[in-house]
PDB file of C-alpha atoms and ligand atoms in Angstrom:
ATOM      1  CA  MET A   1       2.251  26.857  -3.481  1.00  0.00           C
ATOM      2  CA  ALA A   2       1.845  23.168  -4.379  1.00  0.00           C
ATOM      3  CA  GLU A   3      -1.426  21.377  -5.025  1.00  0.00           C
ATOM      4  CA  LEU A   4      -2.117  19.071  -2.078  1.00  0.00           C
ATOM      5  CA  LEU A   5      -2.804  15.520  -3.211  1.00  0.00           C
ATOM      6  CA  LYS A   6      -5.091  14.510  -0.367  1.00  0.00           C
ATOM      7  CA  GLY A   7      -5.999  10.850  -0.098  1.00  0.00           C
ATOM      8  CA  ALA A   8      -9.459  11.488   1.319  1.00  0.00           C
ATOM      9  CA  GLY A   9     -10.968  12.470  -2.057  1.00  0.00           C
ATOM     10  CA  ALA A  10      -9.715   9.367  -3.846  1.00  0.00           C
ATOM     11  CA  ALA A  11     -10.637   7.133  -0.909  1.00  0.00           C
ATOM     12  CA  LYS A  12     -14.173   8.586  -0.757  1.00  0.00           C
ATOM     13  CA  ALA A  13     -14.790   8.173  -4.492  1.00  0.00           C
ATOM     14  CA  LEU A  14     -13.489   4.601  -4.414  1.00  0.00           C
ATOM     15  CA  THR A  15     -15.482   3.782  -1.263  1.00  0.00           C
ATOM     16  CA  GLU A  16     -18.737   4.924  -2.906  1.00  0.00           C
ATOM     17  CA  THR A  17     -18.126   2.758  -5.970  1.00  0.00           C
ATOM     18  CA  LEU A  18     -17.140  -0.224  -3.812  1.00  0.00           C
ATOM     19  CA  ARG A  19     -20.206   0.107  -1.586  1.00  0.00           C
ATOM     20  CA  ALA A  20     -22.426  -0.255  -4.669  1.00  0.00           C
ATOM     21  CA  GLU A  21     -20.420  -3.294  -5.818  1.00  0.00           C
ATOM     22  CA  ALA A  22     -20.701  -4.877  -2.362  1.00  0.00           C
ATOM     23  CA  GLU A  23     -24.460  -4.347  -2.360  1.00  0.00           C
ATOM     24  CA  ALA A  24     -24.740  -6.047  -5.748  1.00  0.00           C
ATOM     25  CA  LEU A  25     -22.705  -8.995  -4.440  1.00  0.00           C
ATOM     26  CA  ARG A  26     -24.816  -9.253  -1.301  1.00  0.00           C
ATOM     27  CA  ALA A  27     -27.969  -9.234  -3.470  1.00  0.00           C
ATOM     28  CA  ARG A  28     -26.502 -12.348  -5.146  1.00  0.00           C
ATOM     29  CA  GLY A  29     -26.028 -13.970  -1.735  1.00  0.00           C
ATOM     30  CA  VAL A  30     -22.274 -13.288  -1.450  1.00  0.00           C
ATOM     31  CA  THR A  31     -21.004 -11.391   1.621  1.00  0.00           C
ATOM     32  CA  PRO A  32     -17.571 -10.045   0.637  1.00  0.00           C
ATOM     33  CA  THR A  33     -15.286 -10.948   3.520  1.00  0.00           C
ATOM     34  CA  LEU A  34     -11.748 -10.041   4.556  1.00  0.00           C
ATOM     35  CA  ALA A  35      -9.823 -12.014   7.179  1.00  0.00           C
ATOM     36  CA  ILE A  36      -7.029 -10.110   8.919  1.00  0.00           C
ATOM     37  CA  LEU A  37      -4.273 -12.360  10.276  1.00  0.00           C
ATOM     38  CA  ARG A  38      -2.377 -10.829  13.197  1.00  0.00           C
ATOM     39  CA  VAL A  39       0.276 -12.193  15.529  1.00  0.00           C
ATOM     40  CA  GLY A  40       0.742 -10.341  18.810  1.00  0.00           C
ATOM     41  CA  GLU A  41      -0.356  -6.765  19.461  1.00  0.00           C
ATOM     42  CA  ARG A  42       2.159  -4.407  17.814  1.00  0.00           C
ATOM     43  CA  ASP A  43       0.901  -0.811  17.815  1.00  0.00           C
ATOM     44  CA  GLY A  44       1.349  -0.422  14.048  1.00  0.00           C
ATOM     45  CA  ASP A  45      -0.567  -3.630  13.324  1.00  0.00           C
ATOM     46  CA  LEU A  46      -3.417  -2.624  15.629  1.00  0.00           C
ATOM     47  CA  ALA A  47      -3.615   0.839  14.017  1.00  0.00           C
ATOM     48  CA  TYR A  48      -3.708  -0.643  10.496  1.00  0.00           C
ATOM     49  CA  GLU A  49      -6.263  -3.246  11.599  1.00  0.00           C
ATOM     50  CA  ARG A  50      -8.535  -0.488  12.973  1.00  0.00           C
ATOM     51  CA  ALA A  51      -8.210   1.544   9.763  1.00  0.00           C
ATOM     52  CA  ALA A  52      -8.881  -1.512   7.575  1.00  0.00           C
ATOM     53  CA  ARG A  53     -11.949  -2.523   9.605  1.00  0.00           C
ATOM     54  CA  LYS A  54     -13.349   0.998   9.446  1.00  0.00           C
ATOM     55  CA  ARG A  55     -12.915   1.138   5.663  1.00  0.00           C
ATOM     56  CA  CYS A  56     -14.428  -2.346   5.285  1.00  0.00           C
ATOM     57  CA  GLU A  57     -17.499  -1.184   7.188  1.00  0.00           C
ATOM     58  CA  GLN A  58     -17.828   1.856   4.919  1.00  0.00           C
ATOM     59  CA  CYS A  59     -17.504  -0.318   1.808  1.00  0.00           C
ATOM     60  CA  GLY A  60     -19.882  -3.077   2.929  1.00  0.00           C
ATOM     61  CA  VAL A  61     -17.123  -5.641   3.363  1.00  0.00           C
ATOM     62  CA  GLU A  62     -17.225  -7.938   6.388  1.00  0.00           C
ATOM     63  CA  ALA A  63     -13.957  -7.990   8.338  1.00  0.00           C
ATOM     64  CA  ARG A  64     -12.849 -10.786  10.683  1.00  0.00           C
ATOM     65  CA  VAL A  65      -9.661 -11.030  12.665  1.00  0.00           C
ATOM     66  CA  THR A  66      -7.635 -14.158  13.357  1.00  0.00           C
ATOM     67  CA  ALA A  67      -5.354 -13.123  16.223  1.00  0.00           C
ATOM     68  CA  LEU A  68      -2.572 -15.448  17.343  1.00  0.00           C
ATOM     69  CA  PRO A  69      -0.286 -14.927  20.356  1.00  0.00           C
ATOM     70  CA  ASP A  70       3.356 -13.901  20.223  1.00  0.00           C
ATOM     71  CA  GLY A  71       5.468 -17.042  20.164  1.00  0.00           C
ATOM     72  CA  VAL A  72       2.971 -18.910  17.990  1.00  0.00           C
ATOM     73  CA  THR A  73       4.525 -21.985  16.398  1.00  0.00           C
ATOM     74  CA  ARG A  74       5.189 -22.362  12.697  1.00  0.00           C
ATOM     75  CA  GLU A  75       2.749 -25.271  12.596  1.00  0.00           C
ATOM     76  CA  ALA A  76      -0.051 -23.277  14.239  1.00  0.00           C
ATOM     77  CA  LEU A  77       0.465 -20.384  11.838  1.00  0.00           C
ATOM     78  CA  LEU A  78       0.432 -22.641   8.791  1.00  0.00           C
ATOM     79  CA  GLN A  79      -2.702 -24.314  10.173  1.00  0.00           C
ATOM     80  CA  ALA A  80      -4.381 -20.903  10.509  1.00  0.00           C
ATOM     81  CA  ILE A  81      -3.491 -20.038   6.917  1.00  0.00           C
ATOM     82  CA  GLY A  82      -4.768 -23.449   5.799  1.00  0.00           C
ATOM     83  CA  ALA A  83      -8.064 -22.844   7.595  1.00  0.00           C
ATOM     84  CA  LEU A  84      -8.491 -19.428   5.929  1.00  0.00           C
ATOM     85  CA  ASN A  85      -7.573 -20.921   2.529  1.00  0.00           C
ATOM     86  CA  GLY A  86     -10.222 -23.618   3.012  1.00  0.00           C
ATOM     87  CA  ASP A  87     -12.986 -21.350   4.316  1.00  0.00           C
ATOM     88  CA  PRO A  88     -15.270 -20.523   1.366  1.00  0.00           C
ATOM     89  CA  SER A  89     -16.802 -17.565   3.263  1.00  0.00           C
ATOM     90  CA  VAL A  90     -13.391 -15.787   3.307  1.00  0.00           C
ATOM     91  CA  HIS A  91     -12.511 -14.057   0.031  1.00  0.00           C
ATOM     92  CA  GLY A  92      -9.355 -12.182   0.993  1.00  0.00           C
ATOM     93  CA  VAL A  93      -6.657 -12.522   3.654  1.00  0.00           C
ATOM     94  CA  LEU A  94      -4.516  -9.645   4.932  1.00  0.00           C
ATOM     95  CA  PRO A  95      -1.478 -10.827   6.912  1.00  0.00           C
ATOM     96  CA  LEU A  96      -0.132  -8.043   9.151  1.00  0.00           C
ATOM     97  CA  ARG A  97       3.582  -8.316   8.464  1.00  0.00           C
ATOM     98  CA  PRO A  98       6.180  -9.243   9.224  1.00  0.00           C
ATOM     99  CA  LEU A  99       4.683 -12.459  10.583  1.00  0.00           C
ATOM    100  CA  PRO A 100       6.914 -15.039  12.257  1.00  0.00           C
ATOM    101  CA  PHE A 101       8.219 -17.391   9.527  1.00  0.00           C
ATOM    102  CA  ASP A 102       6.996 -14.644   7.184  1.00  0.00           C
ATOM    103  CA  ALA A 103       8.147 -15.899   3.778  1.00  0.00           C
ATOM    104  CA  GLU A 104       6.929 -19.466   4.349  1.00  0.00           C
ATOM    105  CA  VAL A 105       3.592 -18.414   5.821  1.00  0.00           C
ATOM    106  CA  CYS A 106       2.900 -15.851   3.080  1.00  0.00           C
ATOM    107  CA  ALA A 107       3.780 -18.383   0.372  1.00  0.00           C
ATOM    108  CA  ALA A 108       1.197 -20.778   1.854  1.00  0.00           C
ATOM    109  CA  LEU A 109      -1.670 -18.345   1.255  1.00  0.00           C
ATOM    110  CA  ALA A 110      -4.003 -19.251  -1.600  1.00  0.00           C
ATOM    111  CA  PRO A 111      -3.147 -16.803  -4.450  1.00  0.00           C
ATOM    112  CA  GLU A 112      -6.823 -16.085  -5.163  1.00  0.00           C
ATOM    113  CA  LYS A 113      -7.198 -14.780  -1.560  1.00  0.00           C
ATOM    114  CA  ASP A 114      -3.892 -12.851  -1.598  1.00  0.00           C
ATOM    115  CA  VAL A 115      -5.415  -9.339  -1.552  1.00  0.00           C
ATOM    116  CA  ASP A 116      -2.167  -7.653  -0.439  1.00  0.00           C
ATOM    117  CA  GLY A 117       0.078  -9.267  -3.036  1.00  0.00           C
ATOM    118  CA  VAL A 118       2.354 -11.215  -0.683  1.00  0.00           C
ATOM    119  CA  THR A 119       2.565 -14.570  -2.492  1.00  0.00           C
ATOM    120  CA  PRO A 120       5.123 -15.475  -5.155  1.00  0.00           C
ATOM    121  CA  ALA A 121       2.207 -16.009  -7.584  1.00  0.00           C
ATOM    122  CA  SER A 122       0.924 -12.444  -7.098  1.00  0.00           C
ATOM    123  CA  MET A 123       4.427 -11.023  -7.506  1.00  0.00           C
ATOM    124  CA  ALA A 124       5.015 -13.063 -10.663  1.00  0.00           C
ATOM    125  CA  ALA A 125       1.743 -11.760 -12.134  1.00  0.00           C
ATOM    126  CA  LEU A 126       2.686  -8.165 -11.321  1.00  0.00           C
ATOM    127  CA  TYR A 127       6.140  -8.485 -12.812  1.00  0.00           C
ATOM    128  CA  ALA A 128       4.732 -10.236 -15.891  1.00  0.00           C
ATOM    129  CA  GLY A 129       2.351  -7.299 -16.344  1.00  0.00           C
ATOM    130  CA  SER A 130      -0.673  -9.592 -16.003  1.00  0.00           C
ATOM    131  CA  ASP A 131      -3.928  -8.726 -14.210  1.00  0.00           C
ATOM    132  CA  ALA A 132      -4.166 -12.200 -12.701  1.00  0.00           C
ATOM    133  CA  GLY A 133      -2.963 -11.349  -9.178  1.00  0.00           C
ATOM    134  CA  PHE A 134      -3.236  -8.488  -6.707  1.00  0.00           C
ATOM    135  CA  ALA A 135      -0.576  -5.805  -6.244  1.00  0.00           C
ATOM    136  CA  PRO A 136       0.423  -4.786  -2.719  1.00  0.00           C
ATOM    137  CA  CYS A 137      -2.202  -2.256  -1.610  1.00  0.00           C
ATOM    138  CA  THR A 138       0.147   0.608  -0.632  1.00  0.00           C
ATOM    139  CA  ALA A 139       2.019   0.465  -3.938  1.00  0.00           C
ATOM    140  CA  GLU A 140      -1.249   0.444  -5.869  1.00  0.00           C
ATOM    141  CA  ALA A 141      -2.579   3.280  -3.675  1.00  0.00           C
ATOM    142  CA  CYS A 142       0.224   5.552  -4.956  1.00  0.00           C
ATOM    143  CA  VAL A 143      -0.884   5.054  -8.563  1.00  0.00           C
ATOM    144  CA  THR A 144      -4.603   5.191  -7.693  1.00  0.00           C
ATOM    145  CA  LEU A 145      -4.088   8.537  -5.965  1.00  0.00           C
ATOM    146  CA  LEU A 146      -2.115   9.988  -8.889  1.00  0.00           C
ATOM    147  CA  ARG A 147      -4.771   8.818 -11.367  1.00  0.00           C
ATOM    148  CA  HIS A 148      -7.595  10.225  -9.224  1.00  0.00           C
ATOM    149  CA  CYS A 149      -5.800  13.590  -9.106  1.00  0.00           C
ATOM    150  CA  GLY A 150      -5.473  13.623 -12.899  1.00  0.00           C
ATOM    151  CA  ILE A 151      -1.668  13.381 -12.876  1.00  0.00           C
ATOM    152  CA  ALA A 152      -0.459  12.105 -16.273  1.00  0.00           C
ATOM    153  CA  LEU A 153       1.999   9.212 -16.042  1.00  0.00           C
ATOM    154  CA  ALA A 154       2.537   7.994 -19.618  1.00  0.00           C
ATOM    155  CA  GLY A 155       5.849   9.117 -21.036  1.00  0.00           C
ATOM    156  CA  ARG A 156       6.909  10.861 -17.831  1.00  0.00           C
ATOM    157  CA  ARG A 157      10.055  10.182 -15.812  1.00  0.00           C
ATOM    158  CA  ALA A 158       9.263   8.573 -12.467  1.00  0.00           C
ATOM    159  CA  ALA A 159      11.755   7.902  -9.677  1.00  0.00           C
ATOM    160  CA  VAL A 160      10.902   5.531  -6.840  1.00  0.00           C
ATOM    161  CA  ILE A 161      13.062   5.721  -3.728  1.00  0.00           C
ATOM    162  CA  GLY A 162      12.991   2.288  -2.097  1.00  0.00           C
ATOM    163  CA  ARG A 163      13.132  -1.239  -3.513  1.00  0.00           C
ATOM    164  CA  SER A 164      11.157  -3.268  -0.973  1.00  0.00           C
ATOM    165  CA  LEU A 165       8.807  -5.992  -2.182  1.00  0.00           C
ATOM    166  CA  VAL A 166       5.981  -4.238  -0.334  1.00  0.00           C
ATOM    167  CA  ILE A 167       6.231  -0.758  -1.867  1.00  0.00           C
ATOM    168  CA  GLY A 168       9.225   0.256  -3.962  1.00  0.00           C
ATOM    169  CA  LYS A 169       9.453  -2.586  -6.503  1.00  0.00           C
ATOM    170  CA  PRO A 170       5.706  -3.063  -7.015  1.00  0.00           C
ATOM    171  CA  ALA A 171       5.187   0.704  -7.302  1.00  0.00           C
ATOM    172  CA  ALA A 172       7.861   0.750 -10.013  1.00  0.00           C
ATOM    173  CA  MET A 173       6.106  -2.080 -11.872  1.00  0.00           C
ATOM    174  CA  LEU A 174       2.741  -0.324 -11.645  1.00  0.00           C
ATOM    175  CA  LEU A 175       4.231   2.946 -12.930  1.00  0.00           C
ATOM    176  CA  LEU A 176       5.827   1.037 -15.790  1.00  0.00           C
ATOM    177  CA  ARG A 177       2.456  -0.465 -16.589  1.00  0.00           C
ATOM    178  CA  GLU A 178       1.170   3.128 -16.825  1.00  0.00           C
ATOM    179  CA  ASN A 179       3.935   3.786 -19.395  1.00  0.00           C
ATOM    180  CA  ALA A 180       6.067   5.976 -17.154  1.00  0.00           C
ATOM    181  CA  THR A 181       9.859   5.677 -17.527  1.00  0.00           C
ATOM    182  CA  VAL A 182      10.961   4.428 -14.123  1.00  0.00           C
ATOM    183  CA  THR A 183      14.180   4.599 -12.115  1.00  0.00           C
ATOM    184  CA  VAL A 184      14.434   2.781  -8.775  1.00  0.00           C
ATOM    185  CA  ALA A 185      16.752   4.246  -6.132  1.00  0.00           C
ATOM    186  CA  HIS A 186      17.998   2.592  -2.925  1.00  0.00           C
ATOM    187  CA  SER A 187      20.465   3.060  -0.116  1.00  0.00           C
ATOM    188  CA  LYS A 188      23.484   2.539  -2.395  1.00  0.00           C
ATOM    189  CA  THR A 189      22.308   4.975  -5.085  1.00  0.00           C
ATOM    190  CA  ALA A 190      24.942   7.610  -5.871  1.00  0.00           C
ATOM    191  CA  ASP A 191      23.878  11.259  -5.770  1.00  0.00           C
ATOM    192  CA  LEU A 192      20.263  10.652  -4.784  1.00  0.00           C
ATOM    193  CA  PRO A 193      19.361  14.401  -4.896  1.00  0.00           C
ATOM    194  CA  ALA A 194      20.382  14.686  -8.578  1.00  0.00           C
ATOM    195  CA  LEU A 195      18.423  11.553  -9.468  1.00  0.00           C
ATOM    196  CA  CYS A 196      15.368  12.874  -7.653  1.00  0.00           C
ATOM    197  CA  ARG A 197      15.508  16.252  -9.378  1.00  0.00           C
ATOM    198  CA  GLU A 198      15.445  14.555 -12.807  1.00  0.00           C
ATOM    199  CA  ALA A 199      12.075  12.926 -12.065  1.00  0.00           C
ATOM    200  CA  ASP A 200       8.715  14.366 -13.016  1.00  0.00           C
ATOM    201  CA  ILE A 201       7.034  12.041 -10.510  1.00  0.00           C
ATOM    202  CA  LEU A 202       8.882  11.219  -7.290  1.00  0.00           C
ATOM    203  CA  ILE A 203       7.620   8.374  -5.073  1.00  0.00           C
ATOM    204  CA  VAL A 204       9.416   8.254  -1.742  1.00  0.00           C
ATOM    205  CA  ALA A 205       9.244   4.966   0.198  1.00  0.00           C
ATOM    206  CA  ALA A 206      12.574   4.807   2.021  1.00  0.00           C
ATOM    207  CA  GLY A 207      11.340   4.593   5.589  1.00  0.00           C
ATOM    208  CA  LYS A 208      13.755   7.398   6.549  1.00  0.00           C
ATOM    209  CA  GLU A 209      12.133  10.413   8.113  1.00  0.00           C
ATOM    210  CA  GLY A 210      12.955  13.639   6.251  1.00  0.00           C
ATOM    211  CA  LEU A 211      15.263  11.972   3.701  1.00  0.00           C
ATOM    212  CA  VAL A 212      14.002  14.143   0.841  1.00  0.00           C
ATOM    213  CA  GLY A 213      14.578  17.862   1.266  1.00  0.00           C
ATOM    214  CA  ALA A 214      15.014  21.012  -0.788  1.00  0.00           C
ATOM    215  CA  ASP A 215      18.053  19.614  -2.612  1.00  0.00           C
ATOM    216  CA  CYS A 216      15.975  16.736  -4.069  1.00  0.00           C
ATOM    217  CA  VAL A 217      13.102  18.697  -5.628  1.00  0.00           C
ATOM    218  CA  ARG A 218      12.503  21.191  -8.424  1.00  0.00           C
ATOM    219  CA  PRO A 219       9.556  23.177  -9.756  1.00  0.00           C
ATOM    220  CA  GLY A 220       6.942  21.178 -11.702  1.00  0.00           C
ATOM    221  CA  GLN A 221       7.439  17.907  -9.851  1.00  0.00           C
ATOM    222  CA  VAL A 222       4.788  15.696  -8.314  1.00  0.00           C
ATOM    223  CA  VAL A 223       5.875  14.142  -4.995  1.00  0.00           C
ATOM    224  CA  VAL A 224       4.213  11.157  -3.305  1.00  0.00           C
ATOM    225  CA  ASP A 225       5.436  10.588   0.251  1.00  0.00           C
ATOM    226  CA  VAL A 226       4.739   7.028   1.428  1.00  0.00           C
ATOM    227  CA  GLY A 227       6.799   7.218   4.637  1.00  0.00           C
ATOM    228  CA  ILE A 228       5.085   7.243   8.013  1.00  0.00           C
ATOM    229  CA  HIS A 229       6.986   8.044  11.209  1.00  0.00           C
ATOM    230  CA  THR A 230       5.697   8.998  14.641  1.00  0.00           C
ATOM    231  CA  ALA A 231       7.597  11.967  16.058  1.00  0.00           C
ATOM    232  CA  PRO A 232       8.322  12.158  19.821  1.00  0.00           C
ATOM    233  CA  ASP A 233       5.375  14.592  20.197  1.00  0.00           C
ATOM    234  CA  GLY A 234       3.047  11.969  18.634  1.00  0.00           C
ATOM    235  CA  THR A 235       2.602  13.739  15.294  1.00  0.00           C
ATOM    236  CA  LEU A 236       3.079  11.830  12.049  1.00  0.00           C
ATOM    237  CA  ARG A 237       5.879  12.715   9.629  1.00  0.00           C
ATOM    238  CA  GLY A 238       6.897  11.457   6.208  1.00  0.00           C
ATOM    239  CA  ASP A 239      10.094  10.668   4.331  1.00  0.00           C
ATOM    240  CA  VAL A 240       9.865  14.124   2.740  1.00  0.00           C
ATOM    241  CA  ARG A 241      10.610  17.399   4.518  1.00  0.00           C
ATOM    242  CA  PHE A 242       7.238  18.842   3.595  1.00  0.00           C
ATOM    243  CA  ASP A 243       8.102  22.409   4.622  1.00  0.00           C
ATOM    244  CA  GLU A 244      11.047  22.415   2.184  1.00  0.00           C
ATOM    245  CA  ALA A 245       9.421  20.562  -0.730  1.00  0.00           C
ATOM    246  CA  GLU A 246       5.935  22.057  -0.729  1.00  0.00           C
ATOM    247  CA  PRO A 247       6.932  25.622  -1.714  1.00  0.00           C
ATOM    248  CA  VAL A 248       8.912  24.299  -4.692  1.00  0.00           C
ATOM    249  CA  VAL A 249       6.983  21.424  -6.317  1.00  0.00           C
ATOM    250  CA  ALA A 250       3.747  21.418  -8.328  1.00  0.00           C
ATOM    251  CA  ALA A 251       1.925  18.844  -6.206  1.00  0.00           C
ATOM    252  CA  ILE A 252       2.645  16.823  -3.067  1.00  0.00           C
ATOM    253  CA  THR A 253       0.884  14.371  -0.741  1.00  0.00           C
ATOM    254  CA  PRO A 254       0.543  15.408   2.910  1.00  0.00           C
ATOM    255  CA  VAL A 255       1.493  13.048   5.775  1.00  0.00           C
ATOM    256  CA  PRO A 256      -0.864  12.111   7.292  1.00  0.00           C
ATOM    257  CA  GLY A 257      -3.780  12.370   4.840  1.00  0.00           C
ATOM    258  CA  GLY A 258      -2.027  11.178   1.650  1.00  0.00           C
ATOM    259  CA  VAL A 259      -1.381   7.622   0.483  1.00  0.00           C
ATOM    260  CA  GLY A 260      -2.402   5.947   3.763  1.00  0.00           C
ATOM    261  CA  SER A 261      -6.122   6.622   3.426  1.00  0.00           C
ATOM    262  CA  VAL A 262      -6.180   5.288  -0.144  1.00  0.00           C
ATOM    263  CA  THR A 263      -4.441   2.040   0.897  1.00  0.00           C
ATOM    264  CA  THR A 264      -7.428   0.669   2.821  1.00  0.00           C
ATOM    265  CA  ALA A 265      -9.816   1.544  -0.048  1.00  0.00           C
ATOM    266  CA  VAL A 266      -7.577  -0.370  -2.471  1.00  0.00           C
ATOM    267  CA  LEU A 267      -7.627  -3.287  -0.020  1.00  0.00           C
ATOM    268  CA  CYS A 268     -11.442  -3.333  -0.106  1.00  0.00           C
ATOM    269  CA  ALA A 269     -11.388  -3.118  -3.915  1.00  0.00           C
ATOM    270  CA  HIS A 270      -9.203  -6.235  -3.946  1.00  0.00           C
ATOM    271  CA  VAL A 271     -11.556  -8.109  -1.565  1.00  0.00           C
ATOM    272  CA  LEU A 272     -14.525  -7.286  -3.790  1.00  0.00           C
ATOM    273  CA  ARG A 273     -12.648  -8.448  -6.866  1.00  0.00           C
ATOM    274  CA  ALA A 274     -11.732 -11.689  -5.091  1.00  0.00           C
ATOM    275  CA  ALA A 275     -15.355 -12.142  -3.989  1.00  0.00           C
ATOM    276  CA  SER A 276     -16.511 -11.608  -7.572  1.00  0.00           C
ATOM    277  CA  GLY A 277     -14.250 -14.417  -8.733  1.00  0.00           C
ATOM    278  CA  GLY A 278     -11.080 -12.443  -9.525  1.00  0.00           C
TER     279      GLY A 278
HETATM  280  P1  NAP B   1      11.792  -0.979   3.863  1.00  0.00           P
HETATM  281  O1  NAP B   1      11.460  -2.408   3.639  1.00  0.00           O
HETATM  282  O2  NAP B   1      12.637  -0.611   5.043  1.00  0.00           O
HETATM  283  O3  NAP B   1      12.551  -0.474   2.531  1.00  0.00           O
HETATM  284  C1  NAP B   1      13.128   0.794   2.487  1.00  0.00           C
HETATM  285  C2  NAP B   1      13.792   0.981   1.141  1.00  0.00           C
HETATM  286  O4  NAP B   1      14.329   2.313   1.106  1.00  0.00           O
HETATM  287  C3  NAP B   1      14.969   0.020   0.907  1.00  0.00           C
HETATM  288  O5  NAP B   1      14.930  -0.441  -0.441  1.00  0.00           O
HETATM  289  C4  NAP B   1      16.192   0.882   1.151  1.00  0.00           C
HETATM  290  O6  NAP B   1      17.310   0.570   0.328  1.00  0.00           O
HETATM  291  C5  NAP B   1      15.685   2.274   0.745  1.00  0.00           C
HETATM  292  N1  NAP B   1      16.440   3.296   1.476  1.00  0.00           N
HETATM  293  C6  NAP B   1      16.669   3.359   2.806  1.00  0.00           C
HETATM  294  N2  NAP B   1      17.439   4.435   3.069  1.00  0.00           N
HETATM  295  C7  NAP B   1      17.708   5.045   1.910  1.00  0.00           C
HETATM  296  C8  NAP B   1      18.478   6.175   1.541  1.00  0.00           C
HETATM  297  N3  NAP B   1      19.126   6.911   2.445  1.00  0.00           N
HETATM  298  N4  NAP B   1      18.527   6.517   0.236  1.00  0.00           N
HETATM  299  C9  NAP B   1      17.865   5.792  -0.709  1.00  0.00           C
HETATM  300  N5  NAP B   1      17.134   4.695  -0.427  1.00  0.00           N
HETATM  301  C10 NAP B   1      17.057   4.336   0.875  1.00  0.00           C
HETATM  302  O7  NAP B   1      10.493  -0.064   3.942  1.00  0.00           O
HETATM  303  P2  NAP B   1       9.023  -0.256   3.284  1.00  0.00           P
HETATM  304  O8  NAP B   1       8.329  -1.385   3.931  1.00  0.00           O
HETATM  305  O9  NAP B   1       9.159  -0.234   1.795  1.00  0.00           O
HETATM  306  O10 NAP B   1       8.328   1.080   3.804  1.00  0.00           O
HETATM  307  C11 NAP B   1       8.783   2.354   3.420  1.00  0.00           C
HETATM  308  C12 NAP B   1       8.023   3.415   4.205  1.00  0.00           C
HETATM  309  O11 NAP B   1       6.635   3.338   3.905  1.00  0.00           O
HETATM  310  C13 NAP B   1       8.105   3.260   5.737  1.00  0.00           C
HETATM  311  O12 NAP B   1       8.239   4.566   6.292  1.00  0.00           O
HETATM  312  C14 NAP B   1       6.761   2.688   6.118  1.00  0.00           C
HETATM  313  O13 NAP B   1       6.350   3.060   7.420  1.00  0.00           O
HETATM  314  C15 NAP B   1       5.866   3.329   5.088  1.00  0.00           C
HETATM  315  N6  NAP B   1       4.599   2.616   4.842  1.00  0.00           N
HETATM  316  C16 NAP B   1       3.522   3.369   4.514  1.00  0.00           C
HETATM  317  C17 NAP B   1       2.298   2.782   4.230  1.00  0.00           C
HETATM  318  C18 NAP B   1       1.125   3.632   3.837  1.00  0.00           C
HETATM  319  O14 NAP B   1       0.006   3.144   3.698  1.00  0.00           O
HETATM  320  N7  NAP B   1       1.322   4.947   3.648  1.00  0.00           N
HETATM  321  C19 NAP B   1       2.178   1.401   4.274  1.00  0.00           C
HETATM  322  C20 NAP B   1       3.303   0.626   4.562  1.00  0.00           C
HETATM  323  C21 NAP B   1       4.514   1.263   4.848  1.00  0.00           C
HETATM  324  P3  NAP B   1      18.106  -0.822   0.416  1.00  0.00           P
HETATM  325  O15 NAP B   1      17.238  -1.826  -0.309  1.00  0.00           O
HETATM  326  O16 NAP B   1      19.383  -0.564  -0.272  1.00  0.00           O
HETATM  327  O17 NAP B   1      18.231  -1.154   1.882  1.00  0.00           O
END
């Protein structure tokens, strides 16, 4: 039976540390503040916004929402970003993506407020192995959770399924920074099951429900399932067939209750770092 890598423990430990940091900042007259930028009312965005606001409250971070209507013009969006960039009381901005005109709008965000790593400057810092920018929160949450659970990364073989700029590629860079030996798989990868079985650490961020099953896992592995899918009965499922993988591997994240809960804590950590001057 596998060890369950639950996100709640890591999120709670991080939240307690962050609350103390936020109190210290407030004592110096700084109210750490996150601005969430949302266009329209997509269910997924509203759910993430609720989770982020709840975590901010627990951490002592103020959260504000700039909500713009569907059909917002490019000019109005860029103006909203400009206003957030120029507002000294806002330390971090979380755009709920994809936004309309996504690449252009994200690139307009001030890098020092880019707490979810969406700007070219943040990406360049991550790929250069520098601490100057912020990594995307979900990618960092994978590594934060593994570290919290005492999973060794240095010298181990890691496979990341998915090469998006939001999760797969940054997760690979963060694992590399931890001295893992990293392979990135994608939809054109040949013999994905064999590649997965070679890995000591398997991060699955393909956005395909149940992609990873018994043929992809072996004893001793650690599996992090980043996927989130809502089944017709309303329950949440991952990219990994948990019932097939869990009896085989050494450790696995549940869905829900794995990476997701750590993501919002990492977001608050980034806001506090931005509020402290980076
Ligand atoms: P994405 O942009 O759709 O990227 C998916 C990646 O998976 C792509 O690189 C794609 O390859 C690869 N892929 C798709 N099918 C594959 C297959 N059959 N075999 C191997 N690789 C395959 O998705 P994303 O934004 O990275 O999100 C991934 C998942 O994470 C989604 O389920 C999303 O809901 C979830 N998510 C979770 C959190 C959290 O906090 N837990 C946060 C955000 C997102 P190609 O590049 O070749 O197309």
